[in-house]
Short mmCIF file of C-alpha atoms in Angstrom, two decimals:
data_model
loop_
_atom_site.label_atom_id
_atom_site.label_comp_id
_atom_site.label_asym_id
_atom_site.label_seq_id
_atom_site.Cartn_x
_atom_site.Cartn_y
_atom_site.Cartn_z
CA MET A 1 110.78 117.26 116.13
CA MET A 2 107.58 115.25 116.42
CA ASN A 3 107.54 111.64 114.84
CA LYS A 4 104.37 110.90 113.14
CA PRO A 5 103.54 107.35 112.01
CA ILE A 6 103.37 106.94 108.33
CA ASN A 7 99.98 105.93 107.07
CA HIS A 8 100.97 103.08 104.86
CA PHE A 9 97.41 102.44 103.60
CA SER A 10 97.05 105.97 102.18
CA THR A 11 100.46 105.71 100.69
CA ARG A 12 99.48 102.42 98.96
CA ILE A 13 96.23 104.02 97.55
CA TRP A 14 98.22 106.97 96.28
CA LEU A 15 100.78 104.64 94.58
CA ILE A 16 97.82 102.79 92.93
CA LEU A 17 96.53 106.13 91.69
CA VAL A 18 99.94 107.05 90.28
CA ALA A 19 100.20 103.57 88.48
CA LEU A 20 96.69 103.98 87.10
CA THR A 21 97.63 107.55 85.83
CA ILE A 22 100.76 106.10 84.15
CA LEU A 23 98.72 103.33 82.60
CA THR A 24 96.29 105.67 81.22
CA PHE A 25 98.97 107.82 79.77
CA CYS A 26 100.69 104.83 78.16
CA ILE A 27 97.28 103.47 76.71
CA GLY A 28 96.68 106.98 75.19
CA GLU A 29 100.16 107.29 73.68
CA GLU A 30 100.89 103.83 72.52
CA VAL A 31 97.64 102.18 71.64
CA ALA A 32 95.62 102.95 68.47
CA GLN A 33 92.51 104.92 68.76
CA GLY A 34 89.20 103.12 69.10
CA LYS A 35 86.14 102.50 71.25
CA ALA A 36 87.88 99.93 73.40
CA VAL A 37 90.60 102.29 74.18
CA MET A 38 88.24 105.02 75.17
CA LEU A 39 86.12 102.77 77.25
CA SER A 40 89.23 101.43 79.05
CA VAL A 41 90.50 104.88 79.75
CA LEU A 42 87.05 105.85 81.08
CA ALA A 43 86.93 102.76 83.29
CA ILE A 44 90.36 103.53 84.75
CA ALA A 45 89.23 107.16 85.46
CA PHE A 46 86.09 105.84 87.14
CA ILE A 47 88.17 103.56 89.28
CA LYS A 48 90.53 106.46 90.22
CA GLY A 49 87.54 108.71 91.04
CA GLN A 50 86.13 106.03 93.37
CA LEU A 51 89.52 105.61 95.06
CA ILE A 52 89.79 109.28 95.61
CA ALA A 53 86.25 109.72 96.91
CA ASN A 54 86.41 106.75 99.20
CA TYR A 55 89.88 107.19 100.74
CA PHE A 56 90.82 110.79 100.37
CA MET A 57 87.49 112.45 100.63
CA GLY A 58 86.46 110.20 103.43
CA LEU A 59 83.39 108.73 101.84
CA ARG A 60 84.29 105.24 102.79
CA HIS A 61 82.84 105.98 106.26
CA VAL A 62 79.61 107.55 105.28
CA SER A 63 76.24 106.10 104.26
CA TRP A 64 75.62 104.49 100.92
CA LEU A 65 73.47 107.37 99.86
CA TRP A 66 76.50 109.82 99.76
CA ARG A 67 78.65 107.12 98.06
CA GLY A 68 75.89 106.45 95.56
CA ILE A 69 75.47 110.22 94.66
CA ILE A 70 79.25 110.42 93.94
CA MET A 71 79.18 107.14 92.00
CA GLY A 72 76.13 108.38 90.06
CA TYR A 73 77.95 111.68 89.29
CA PHE A 74 80.94 109.64 87.90
CA MET A 75 78.67 107.49 85.85
CA VAL A 76 76.65 110.43 84.40
CA VAL A 77 79.83 112.34 83.45
CA GLY A 78 81.58 109.30 82.05
CA GLY A 79 78.39 108.27 80.12
CA MET A 80 78.16 111.74 78.62
CA ILE A 81 81.79 111.57 77.58
CA ALA A 82 81.31 108.17 76.00
CA ILE A 83 78.27 109.21 74.17
CA ALA A 84 79.99 112.28 72.84
CA TYR A 85 82.91 110.23 71.70
CA LEU A 86 80.78 107.49 70.13
CA THR A 87 78.50 109.81 68.22
CA ALA A 88 81.35 112.00 66.90
#
């Protein structure tokens, strides 16, 4: 059986993602509805998306152009969700 070293950094990023997911769930379940709650949940989703893009999709090692495209995508989608929520 081949012993592989454990990538502790990826494990830490994964644990951060799990913690942010649990935090998002708790905010959604326990806190009253409102603009601040929605914006905080969207901010957490943006952070999670950036972590996934940078560390699990490997965009941390590419040019800023590609990272900017992904960040722009997250901002456009998040902005559209925020606008839809705030105008409803």
